[in-house]
Amino acid sequence: MNLPDLQLARRTGRLKSSLVRDILAATARPGMISFAGGLPAADLMPALPLAATADPALYQYGCSEGEPAFRAAVAAWIGEAGLQVSSDQVLALAGSQQGLDFAAKLLIDEGTPILCEGPTYVAALQVFELFGAAIVCAPLNSNGPDLAAFEQLLETQRPRAAYLIPCFQNPGGACYSPAARVAIAELLDRYNVLLIEDEPYRSVALDVDHPMTPICSLLKRAPWIYLGSFSKILWPGWRMGFLAAHPALMPHLVRLKQSADLHTQRPGQAAVAHWLGSGTRAADLTRLREGYRLRRNAMQAALQRHFGAIADWEMPRGGLFFWLKLRGDLLATRAVLDHALEQGVAFMPGEAFFPHPADGRQYLRLNYSRATPEEMERGLATLAACIEAELTEA
Ligand SMILES: Cc1ncc(COP(=O)(O)O)c(C=O)c1O
């Protein structure tokens, strides 16, 4: 419906609809095989510790920073990963997406340069652009960003922050090498650029043979915000995430939390804190990784059969996605989407992951956590046939 006199904030003009959410709506159709979203596999989620959420006191308002037990459990959890923080540096979030929203509100004015990986997470682009960021991207290799390009962008663009996903990057799958982590930390310190390190896939590590030290822990001078999520390992519908930050940033972030939603829901914090302290955690994560390894391997085999002649990719070492580049430059993957959806297969065209869509025209992202091996076989055969049909017409 059109409201001719409706007055909205100027930034609303920059509010793009997320292609992911539009495609996810299409995937609700019965019989659809979806490689599109980043939904974790429901059968691999641990049992919900409902008993931990039963205390009626949890149904009262709580404090903005989060439950003390949750903050302490998260501080210990990220300490195990290599980032030593006190629980005062932890803020409970309604999903790590909320941390991206806060980072944008904290840092971005119209025209503020923000340095990202190219490609990068689509919903980070969405919120950074909403607040008016001028996004510049450093090309990403499988072991980290192109360091020369990264430094050149720091030098010439003077970004206010860098947004990086060093563990099993979404969508590119990169896992930064130890040397890349050290080099990026040194560069950020040298140029004193704030780091937003986003880590929802850290625990979905399948075959990595090197340490994945958080880059935030290597910084000596530059301020930082570290984002974590329980969506990919526990129950995404509970919207449980957190941030940890340099102490100087915490008062601002807590006020942003207050102004957004007062506090994160308390039963979810209790459930996560319980799980983090439970004896089943290690076994739950092992089961999850084994389940994902089987699916990843099944997808790799099906891709070799159906995409071996038309695309290039590297098998992801963790995370939830394959990132493919079509050979030649004849076809934009976006042009295949409608045909594929008609044929009952959903995927994410690469253009969604770049501030300049044309940079992603040859790429596509495929999620491997949801489909069965039989659906992978059928869905990838159908998708490859759609691509070949478009190529013949092109
Ligand atoms: C890189 C990245 N950051 C953040 C998120 C948001 O996760 P959450 O469910 O914790 O809000 C996602 C979800 O797919 C993601 O891929």
GROMACS .gro file of C-alpha atoms and ligand atoms in nm:
model
  410
    1MET     CA    1   0.000   0.000   0.000
    2ASN     CA    2   0.129   0.348  -0.088
    3LEU     CA    3   0.120   0.630   0.169
    4PRO     CA    4   0.210   0.946  -0.026
    5ASP     CA    5   0.267   1.170   0.280
    6LEU     CA    6   0.469   0.916   0.475
    7GLN     CA    7   0.790   1.075   0.605
    8LEU     CA    8   1.073   0.843   0.700
    9ALA     CA    9   1.430   0.891   0.814
   10ARG     CA   10   1.675   0.953   0.530
   11ARG     CA   11   1.860   0.629   0.604
   12THR     CA   12   1.547   0.426   0.525
   13GLY     CA   13   1.628   0.494   0.160
   14ARG     CA   14   1.940   0.281   0.207
   15LEU     CA   15   1.751  -0.005   0.370
   16LYS     CA   16   1.787  -0.285   0.121
   17SER     CA   17   1.578  -0.597   0.139
   18SER     CA   18   1.803  -0.892   0.209
   19LEU     CA   19   1.813  -1.129  -0.088
   20VAL     CA   20   1.874  -1.410   0.163
   21ARG     CA   21   1.546  -1.348   0.341
   22ASP     CA   22   1.359  -1.323   0.008
   23ILE     CA   23   1.505  -1.655  -0.105
   24LEU     CA   24   1.436  -1.812   0.232
   25ALA     CA   25   1.069  -1.717   0.187
   26ALA     CA   26   1.069  -1.907  -0.147
   27THR     CA   27   1.230  -2.209   0.017
   28ALA     CA   28   0.927  -2.255   0.244
   29ARG     CA   29   0.745  -2.408  -0.056
   30PRO     CA   30   0.690  -2.784  -0.012
   31GLY     CA   31   0.941  -3.006  -0.192
   32MET     CA   32   1.199  -2.729  -0.235
   33ILE     CA   33   1.565  -2.834  -0.196
   34SER     CA   34   1.743  -2.543  -0.033
   35PHE     CA   35   2.115  -2.475  -0.048
   36ALA     CA   36   2.039  -2.108   0.023
   37GLY     CA   37   2.031  -2.020   0.395
   38GLY     CA   38   2.279  -2.078   0.673
   39LEU     CA   39   2.041  -2.284   0.880
   40PRO     CA   40   2.210  -2.543   1.100
   41ALA     CA   41   2.087  -2.902   1.091
   42ALA     CA   42   1.803  -2.950   1.342
   43ASP     CA   43   1.895  -3.316   1.400
   44LEU     CA   44   2.245  -3.219   1.515
   45MET     CA   45   2.133  -2.966   1.777
   46PRO     CA   46   2.185  -3.082   2.138
   47ALA     CA   47   1.881  -3.149   2.355
   48LEU     CA   48   1.739  -2.832   2.504
   49PRO     CA   49   1.818  -2.816   2.881
   50LEU     CA   50   1.466  -2.703   2.968
   51ALA     CA   51   1.514  -2.775   3.338
   52ALA     CA   52   1.776  -2.496   3.346
   53THR     CA   53   1.513  -2.247   3.233
   54ALA     CA   54   1.245  -2.341   3.487
   55ASP     CA   55   1.332  -2.097   3.769
   56PRO     CA   56   1.041  -1.843   3.775
   57ALA     CA   57   1.293  -1.570   3.871
   58LEU     CA   58   1.420  -1.592   3.510
   59TYR     CA   59   1.088  -1.458   3.385
   60GLN     CA   60   1.139  -1.121   3.558
   61TYR     CA   61   1.328  -0.834   3.389
   62GLY     CA   62   1.705  -0.873   3.405
   63CYS     CA   63   2.013  -0.656   3.368
   64SER     CA   64   2.126  -0.509   3.037
   65GLU     CA   65   2.475  -0.658   3.043
   66GLY     CA   66   2.339  -1.012   3.078
   67GLU     CA   67   2.313  -1.277   3.350
   68PRO     CA   68   2.628  -1.305   3.564
   69ALA     CA   69   2.639  -1.684   3.508
   70PHE     CA   70   2.612  -1.639   3.130
   71ARG     CA   71   2.879  -1.369   3.119
   72ALA     CA   72   3.118  -1.577   3.329
   73ALA     CA   73   3.058  -1.891   3.121
   74VAL     CA   74   3.112  -1.699   2.796
   75ALA     CA   75   3.433  -1.537   2.927
   76ALA     CA   76   3.565  -1.887   3.007
   77TRP     CA   77   3.451  -2.021   2.666
   78ILE     CA   78   3.631  -1.755   2.465
   79GLY     CA   79   3.928  -1.782   2.700
   80GLU     CA   80   3.958  -2.143   2.584
   81ALA     CA   81   3.969  -2.011   2.226
   82GLY     CA   82   4.257  -1.780   2.321
   83LEU     CA   83   4.088  -1.447   2.399
   84GLN     CA   84   4.129  -1.369   2.772
   85VAL     CA   85   3.855  -1.135   2.896
   86SER     CA   86   3.683  -1.068   3.228
   87SER     CA   87   3.310  -1.124   3.248
   88ASP     CA   88   3.269  -0.742   3.270
   89GLN     CA   89   3.381  -0.733   2.907
   90VAL     CA   90   3.098  -0.964   2.794
   91LEU     CA   91   2.755  -0.844   2.681
   92ALA     CA   92   2.471  -1.091   2.614
   93LEU     CA   93   2.308  -1.031   2.275
   94ALA     CA   94   1.997  -1.139   2.089
   95GLY     CA   95   2.213  -1.318   1.832
   96SER     CA   96   2.547  -1.186   1.710
   97GLN     CA   97   2.356  -0.995   1.441
   98GLN     CA   98   2.264  -0.754   1.720
   99GLY     CA   99   2.633  -0.694   1.776
  100LEU     CA  100   2.670  -0.591   1.412
  101ASP     CA  101   2.383  -0.346   1.460
  102PHE     CA  102   2.552  -0.200   1.769
  103ALA     CA  103   2.890  -0.180   1.596
  104ALA     CA  104   2.725   0.009   1.310
  105LYS     CA  105   2.548   0.250   1.547
  106LEU     CA  106   2.868   0.305   1.742
  107LEU     CA  107   3.099   0.364   1.449
  108ILE     CA  108   2.926   0.462   1.128
  109ASP     CA  109   2.820   0.808   1.013
  110GLU     CA  110   2.721   0.879   0.653
  111GLY     CA  111   3.028   0.816   0.443
  112THR     CA  112   3.238   0.644   0.715
  113PRO     CA  113   3.481   0.405   0.544
  114ILE     CA  114   3.460   0.046   0.670
  115LEU     CA  115   3.703  -0.219   0.552
  116CYS     CA  116   3.553  -0.564   0.483
  117GLU     CA  117   3.656  -0.884   0.313
  118GLY     CA  118   3.534  -0.925  -0.044
  119PRO     CA  119   3.305  -1.124  -0.035
  120THR     CA  120   3.151  -1.062   0.307
  121TYR     CA  121   2.847  -1.151   0.518
  122VAL     CA  122   2.536  -1.020   0.350
  123ALA     CA  123   2.356  -0.898   0.664
  124ALA     CA  124   2.667  -0.711   0.780
  125LEU     CA  125   2.662  -0.527   0.447
  126GLN     CA  126   2.292  -0.459   0.500
  127VAL     CA  127   2.335  -0.292   0.840
  128PHE     CA  128   2.662  -0.111   0.758
  129GLU     CA  129   2.502   0.035   0.446
  130LEU     CA  130   2.188   0.134   0.638
  131PHE     CA  131   2.401   0.361   0.855
  132GLY     CA  132   2.573   0.502   0.547
  133ALA     CA  133   2.909   0.322   0.547
  134ALA     CA  134   3.137   0.357   0.248
  135ILE     CA  135   3.243  -0.007   0.225
  136VAL     CA  136   3.576  -0.103   0.077
  137CYS     CA  137   3.674  -0.468   0.035
  138ALA     CA  138   4.007  -0.647   0.043
  139PRO     CA  139   4.005  -0.959  -0.178
  140LEU     CA  140   4.000  -1.282   0.019
  141ASN     CA  141   4.211  -1.594  -0.041
  142SER     CA  142   4.153  -1.925   0.135
  143ASN     CA  143   4.414  -1.838   0.404
  144GLY     CA  144   4.310  -1.477   0.464
  145PRO     CA  145   4.286  -1.142   0.289
  146ASP     CA  146   4.534  -1.026   0.027
  147LEU     CA  147   4.768  -0.848   0.270
  148ALA     CA  148   4.905  -0.595   0.021
  149ALA     CA  149   4.552  -0.491  -0.077
  150PHE     CA  150   4.450  -0.483   0.290
  151GLU     CA  151   4.736  -0.251   0.380
  152GLN     CA  152   4.676  -0.031   0.079
  153LEU     CA  153   4.313   0.015   0.182
  154LEU     CA  154   4.420   0.102   0.538
  155GLU     CA  155   4.663   0.357   0.398
  156THR     CA  156   4.441   0.517   0.135
  157GLN     CA  157   4.090   0.488   0.284
  158ARG     CA  158   4.170   0.532   0.655
  159PRO     CA  159   3.873   0.313   0.757
  160ARG     CA  160   3.721   0.360   1.102
  161ALA     CA  161   3.689  -0.016   1.146
  162ALA     CA  162   3.768  -0.345   0.978
  163TYR     CA  163   3.503  -0.619   0.981
  164LEU     CA  164   3.651  -0.970   0.948
  165ILE     CA  165   3.525  -1.331   0.977
  166PRO     CA  166   3.855  -1.520   1.018
  167CYS     CA  167   3.713  -1.868   1.092
  168PHE     CA  168   3.530  -2.030   0.799
  169GLN     CA  169   3.426  -1.706   0.645
  170ASN     CA  170   3.071  -1.662   0.522
  171PRO     CA  171   3.043  -1.696   0.228
  172GLY     CA  172   3.402  -1.759   0.108
  173GLY     CA  173   3.496  -2.037   0.353
  174ALA     CA  174   3.842  -1.892   0.424
  175CYS     CA  175   4.015  -1.983   0.748
  176TYR     CA  176   4.298  -1.739   0.822
  177SER     CA  177   4.641  -1.894   0.869
  178PRO     CA  178   4.834  -1.816   1.189
  179ALA     CA  179   5.069  -1.591   0.986
  180ALA     CA  180   4.775  -1.399   0.834
  181ARG     CA  181   4.628  -1.346   1.182
  182VAL     CA  182   4.956  -1.199   1.311
  183ALA     CA  183   5.001  -0.983   1.002
  184ILE     CA  184   4.645  -0.845   1.017
  185ALA     CA  185   4.683  -0.766   1.389
  186GLU     CA  186   5.011  -0.582   1.322
  187LEU     CA  187   4.853  -0.379   1.043
  188LEU     CA  188   4.547  -0.286   1.249
  189ASP     CA  189   4.774  -0.181   1.537
  190ARG     CA  190   4.997   0.020   1.305
  191TYR     CA  191   4.702   0.211   1.157
  192ASN     CA  192   4.508   0.204   1.487
  193VAL     CA  193   4.193   0.069   1.320
  194LEU     CA  194   3.920  -0.092   1.532
  195LEU     CA  195   3.858  -0.459   1.459
  196ILE     CA  196   3.513  -0.620   1.454
  197GLU     CA  197   3.591  -0.993   1.458
  198ASP     CA  198   3.282  -1.206   1.387
  199GLU     CA  199   3.306  -1.574   1.479
  200PRO     CA  200   2.979  -1.767   1.448
  201TYR     CA  201   3.151  -2.067   1.283
  202ARG     CA  202   3.457  -2.112   1.510
  203SER     CA  203   3.318  -2.432   1.664
  204VAL     CA  204   3.216  -2.579   1.327
  205ALA     CA  205   3.578  -2.671   1.252
  206LEU     CA  206   3.608  -2.989   1.044
  207ASP     CA  207   3.968  -3.026   0.934
  208VAL     CA  208   4.194  -2.745   1.045
  209ASP     CA  209   4.547  -2.836   1.143
  210HIS     CA  210   4.658  -2.500   1.281
  211PRO     CA  211   4.558  -2.278   1.575
  212MET     CA  212   4.281  -2.026   1.512
  213THR     CA  213   4.394  -1.761   1.761
  214PRO     CA  214   4.137  -1.479   1.772
  215ILE     CA  215   4.292  -1.173   1.609
  216CYS     CA  216   4.149  -0.954   1.888
  217SER     CA  217   4.381  -1.134   2.130
  218LEU     CA  218   4.685  -1.035   1.921
  219LEU     CA  219   4.610  -0.662   1.917
  220LYS     CA  220   4.830  -0.438   2.130
  221ARG     CA  221   4.690  -0.096   2.047
  222ALA     CA  222   4.382  -0.104   1.825
  223PRO     CA  223   4.041  -0.131   1.996
  224TRP     CA  224   3.823  -0.431   1.921
  225ILE     CA  225   3.479  -0.593   1.935
  226TYR     CA  226   3.458  -0.971   1.925
  227LEU     CA  227   3.123  -1.128   1.825
  228GLY     CA  228   3.016  -1.482   1.903
  229SER     CA  229   2.702  -1.682   1.847
  230PHE     CA  230   2.536  -1.999   1.968
  231SER     CA  231   2.313  -2.012   1.659
  232LYS     CA  232   2.527  -2.255   1.461
  233ILE     CA  233   2.591  -2.501   1.744
  234LEU     CA  234   2.282  -2.482   1.967
  235TRP     CA  235   1.933  -2.344   1.898
  236PRO     CA  236   1.924  -2.049   1.656
  237GLY     CA  237   1.558  -1.974   1.732
  238TRP     CA  238   1.661  -1.875   2.084
  239ARG     CA  239   1.869  -1.592   1.936
  240MET     CA  240   2.163  -1.628   2.173
  241GLY     CA  241   2.486  -1.447   2.099
  242PHE     CA  242   2.736  -1.224   2.276
  243LEU     CA  243   3.004  -0.969   2.228
  244ALA     CA  244   3.326  -0.911   2.416
  245ALA     CA  245   3.499  -0.579   2.377
  246HIS     CA  246   3.788  -0.357   2.473
  247PRO     CA  247   3.694  -0.213   2.817
  248ALA     CA  248   3.678   0.143   2.679
  249LEU     CA  249   3.395   0.045   2.444
  250MET     CA  250   3.179  -0.137   2.698
  251PRO     CA  251   2.987   0.160   2.846
  252HIS     CA  252   2.877   0.265   2.495
  253LEU     CA  253   2.777  -0.088   2.399
  254VAL     CA  254   2.576  -0.139   2.719
  255ARG     CA  255   2.383   0.184   2.650
  256LEU     CA  256   2.315   0.068   2.295
  257LYS     CA  257   2.181  -0.257   2.439
  258GLN     CA  258   1.956  -0.063   2.679
  259SER     CA  259   1.820   0.151   2.400
  260ALA     CA  260   1.764  -0.149   2.170
  261ASP     CA  261   1.581  -0.400   2.389
  262LEU     CA  262   1.672  -0.347   2.758
  263HIS     CA  263   1.831  -0.692   2.785
  264THR     CA  264   1.864  -1.033   2.623
  265GLN     CA  265   1.602  -1.289   2.716
  266ARG     CA  266   1.699  -1.459   3.041
  267PRO     CA  267   1.582  -1.822   2.994
  268GLY     CA  268   1.802  -1.853   2.685
  269GLN     CA  269   2.103  -1.720   2.876
  270ALA     CA  270   2.038  -1.973   3.151
  271ALA     CA  271   2.011  -2.256   2.897
  272VAL     CA  272   2.337  -2.160   2.725
  273ALA     CA  273   2.524  -2.108   3.054
  274HIS     CA  274   2.404  -2.452   3.163
  275TRP     CA  275   2.520  -2.612   2.838
  276LEU     CA  276   2.860  -2.438   2.853
  277GLY     CA  277   2.916  -2.578   3.200
  278SER     CA  278   2.772  -2.920   3.129
  279GLY     CA  279   2.965  -3.239   3.089
  280THR     CA  280   2.799  -3.306   2.752
  281ARG     CA  281   2.947  -3.007   2.571
  282ALA     CA  282   3.250  -3.180   2.421
  283ALA     CA  283   3.046  -3.482   2.308
  284ASP     CA  284   2.774  -3.257   2.163
  285LEU     CA  285   3.030  -3.066   1.957
  286THR     CA  286   3.201  -3.386   1.840
  287ARG     CA  287   2.866  -3.525   1.724
  288LEU     CA  288   2.785  -3.198   1.548
  289ARG     CA  289   3.120  -3.190   1.367
  290GLU     CA  290   3.094  -3.555   1.264
  291GLY     CA  291   2.746  -3.491   1.125
  292TYR     CA  292   2.865  -3.188   0.931
  293ARG     CA  293   3.174  -3.368   0.804
  294LEU     CA  294   2.956  -3.639   0.649
  295ARG     CA  295   2.733  -3.379   0.485
  296ARG     CA  296   3.027  -3.170   0.366
  297ASN     CA  297   3.188  -3.479   0.212
  298ALA     CA  298   2.860  -3.582   0.046
  299MET     CA  299   2.826  -3.235  -0.104
  300GLN     CA  300   3.185  -3.238  -0.225
  301ALA     CA  301   3.127  -3.572  -0.401
  302ALA     CA  302   2.800  -3.455  -0.560
  303LEU     CA  303   2.963  -3.128  -0.669
  304GLN     CA  304   3.249  -3.315  -0.832
  305ARG     CA  305   2.996  -3.515  -1.032
  306HIS     CA  306   2.777  -3.224  -1.142
  307PHE     CA  307   2.991  -2.907  -1.125
  308GLY     CA  308   3.338  -3.047  -1.200
  309ALA     CA  309   3.329  -2.918  -1.559
  310ILE     CA  310   3.162  -2.580  -1.499
  311ALA     CA  311   3.294  -2.438  -1.171
  312ASP     CA  312   3.595  -2.414  -0.939
  313TRP     CA  313   3.592  -2.428  -0.559
  314GLU     CA  314   3.790  -2.532  -0.254
  315MET     CA  315   3.644  -2.780  -0.012
  316PRO     CA  316   3.558  -2.582   0.306
  317ARG     CA  317   3.752  -2.683   0.620
  318GLY     CA  318   3.460  -2.580   0.840
  319GLY     CA  319   3.156  -2.355   0.850
  320LEU     CA  320   2.841  -2.429   0.656
  321PHE     CA  321   2.909  -2.329   0.295
  322PHE     CA  322   3.071  -2.408  -0.039
  323TRP     CA  323   3.168  -2.103  -0.245
  324LEU     CA  324   3.186  -2.174  -0.617
  325LYS     CA  325   3.308  -1.969  -0.911
  326LEU     CA  326   3.165  -2.047  -1.252
  327ARG     CA  327   3.428  -2.092  -1.523
  328GLY     CA  328   3.440  -1.837  -1.803
  329ASP     CA  329   3.263  -1.506  -1.774
  330LEU     CA  330   2.951  -1.583  -1.972
  331LEU     CA  331   2.688  -1.607  -1.704
  332ALA     CA  332   2.575  -1.418  -1.393
  333THR     CA  333   2.455  -1.668  -1.133
  334ARG     CA  334   2.167  -1.430  -1.043
  335ALA     CA  335   2.028  -1.496  -1.392
  336VAL     CA  336   1.985  -1.864  -1.302
  337LEU     CA  337   1.802  -1.808  -0.974
  338ASP     CA  338   1.441  -1.779  -1.099
  339HIS     CA  339   1.478  -2.085  -1.322
  340ALA     CA  340   1.632  -2.285  -1.038
  341LEU     CA  341   1.356  -2.183  -0.795
  342GLU     CA  342   1.094  -2.292  -1.054
  343GLN     CA  343   1.274  -2.626  -1.071
  344GLY     CA  344   1.261  -2.655  -0.690
  345VAL     CA  345   1.622  -2.565  -0.600
  346ALA     CA  346   1.736  -2.259  -0.403
  347PHE     CA  347   2.090  -2.119  -0.379
  348MET     CA  348   2.252  -1.782  -0.303
  349PRO     CA  349   2.390  -1.588  -0.601
  350GLY     CA  350   2.730  -1.435  -0.529
  351GLU     CA  351   2.623  -1.077  -0.596
  352ALA     CA  352   2.456  -1.049  -0.254
  353PHE     CA  353   2.795  -1.070  -0.081
  354PHE     CA  354   2.963  -0.769  -0.239
  355PRO     CA  355   2.886  -0.397  -0.203
  356HIS     CA  356   2.915  -0.381  -0.583
  357PRO     CA  357   2.699  -0.673  -0.702
  358ALA     CA  358   2.886  -0.708  -1.032
  359ASP     CA  359   3.193  -0.829  -0.837
  360GLY     CA  360   3.002  -1.143  -0.739
  361ARG     CA  361   2.833  -1.226  -1.067
  362GLN     CA  362   3.028  -1.549  -1.130
  363TYR     CA  363   2.993  -1.686  -0.777
  364LEU     CA  364   2.736  -1.890  -0.589
  365ARG     CA  365   2.710  -2.001  -0.228
  366LEU     CA  366   2.576  -2.344  -0.141
  367ASN     CA  367   2.486  -2.450   0.213
  368TYR     CA  368   2.553  -2.815   0.295
  369SER     CA  369   2.406  -2.850   0.642
  370ARG     CA  370   2.041  -2.907   0.558
  371ALA     CA  371   1.995  -3.131   0.254
  372THR     CA  372   2.017  -3.512   0.270
  373PRO     CA  373   2.274  -3.681   0.041
  374GLU     CA  374   1.988  -3.782  -0.191
  375GLU     CA  375   1.861  -3.422  -0.204
  376MET     CA  376   2.215  -3.298  -0.268
  377GLU     CA  377   2.248  -3.536  -0.560
  378ARG     CA  378   1.912  -3.442  -0.711
  379GLY     CA  379   1.933  -3.070  -0.629
  380LEU     CA  380   2.287  -3.022  -0.763
  381ALA     CA  381   2.206  -3.217  -1.082
  382THR     CA  382   1.906  -2.986  -1.134
  383LEU     CA  383   2.105  -2.672  -1.060
  384ALA     CA  384   2.388  -2.771  -1.293
  385ALA     CA  385   2.131  -2.841  -1.566
  386CYS     CA  386   1.978  -2.493  -1.512
  387ILE     CA  387   2.324  -2.333  -1.543
  388GLU     CA  388   2.408  -2.530  -1.855
  389ALA     CA  389   2.071  -2.435  -2.011
  390GLU     CA  390   2.139  -2.064  -1.943
  391LEU     CA  391   2.494  -2.101  -2.077
  392THR     CA  392   2.360  -2.249  -2.401
  393GLU     CA  393   2.125  -1.952  -2.439
  394ALA     CA  394   2.394  -1.695  -2.349
  395LIG     C1  395   2.915  -1.416   0.956
  395LIG     C2  396   2.788  -1.413   1.035
  395LIG     N1  397   2.775  -1.323   1.133
  395LIG     C3  398   2.665  -1.316   1.209
  395LIG     C4  399   2.558  -1.402   1.186
  395LIG     C5  400   2.435  -1.386   1.271
  395LIG     O1  401   2.420  -1.493   1.359
  395LIG     P1  402   2.319  -1.489   1.482
  395LIG     O2  403   2.220  -1.596   1.458
  395LIG     O3  404   2.403  -1.513   1.603
  395LIG     O4  405   2.256  -1.353   1.486
  395LIG     C6  406   2.566  -1.497   1.084
  395LIG     C7  407   2.453  -1.585   1.056
  395LIG     O5  408   2.445  -1.654   0.957
  395LIG     C8  409   2.684  -1.503   1.007
  395LIG     O6  410   2.701  -1.591   0.908
   0.00000   0.00000   0.00000
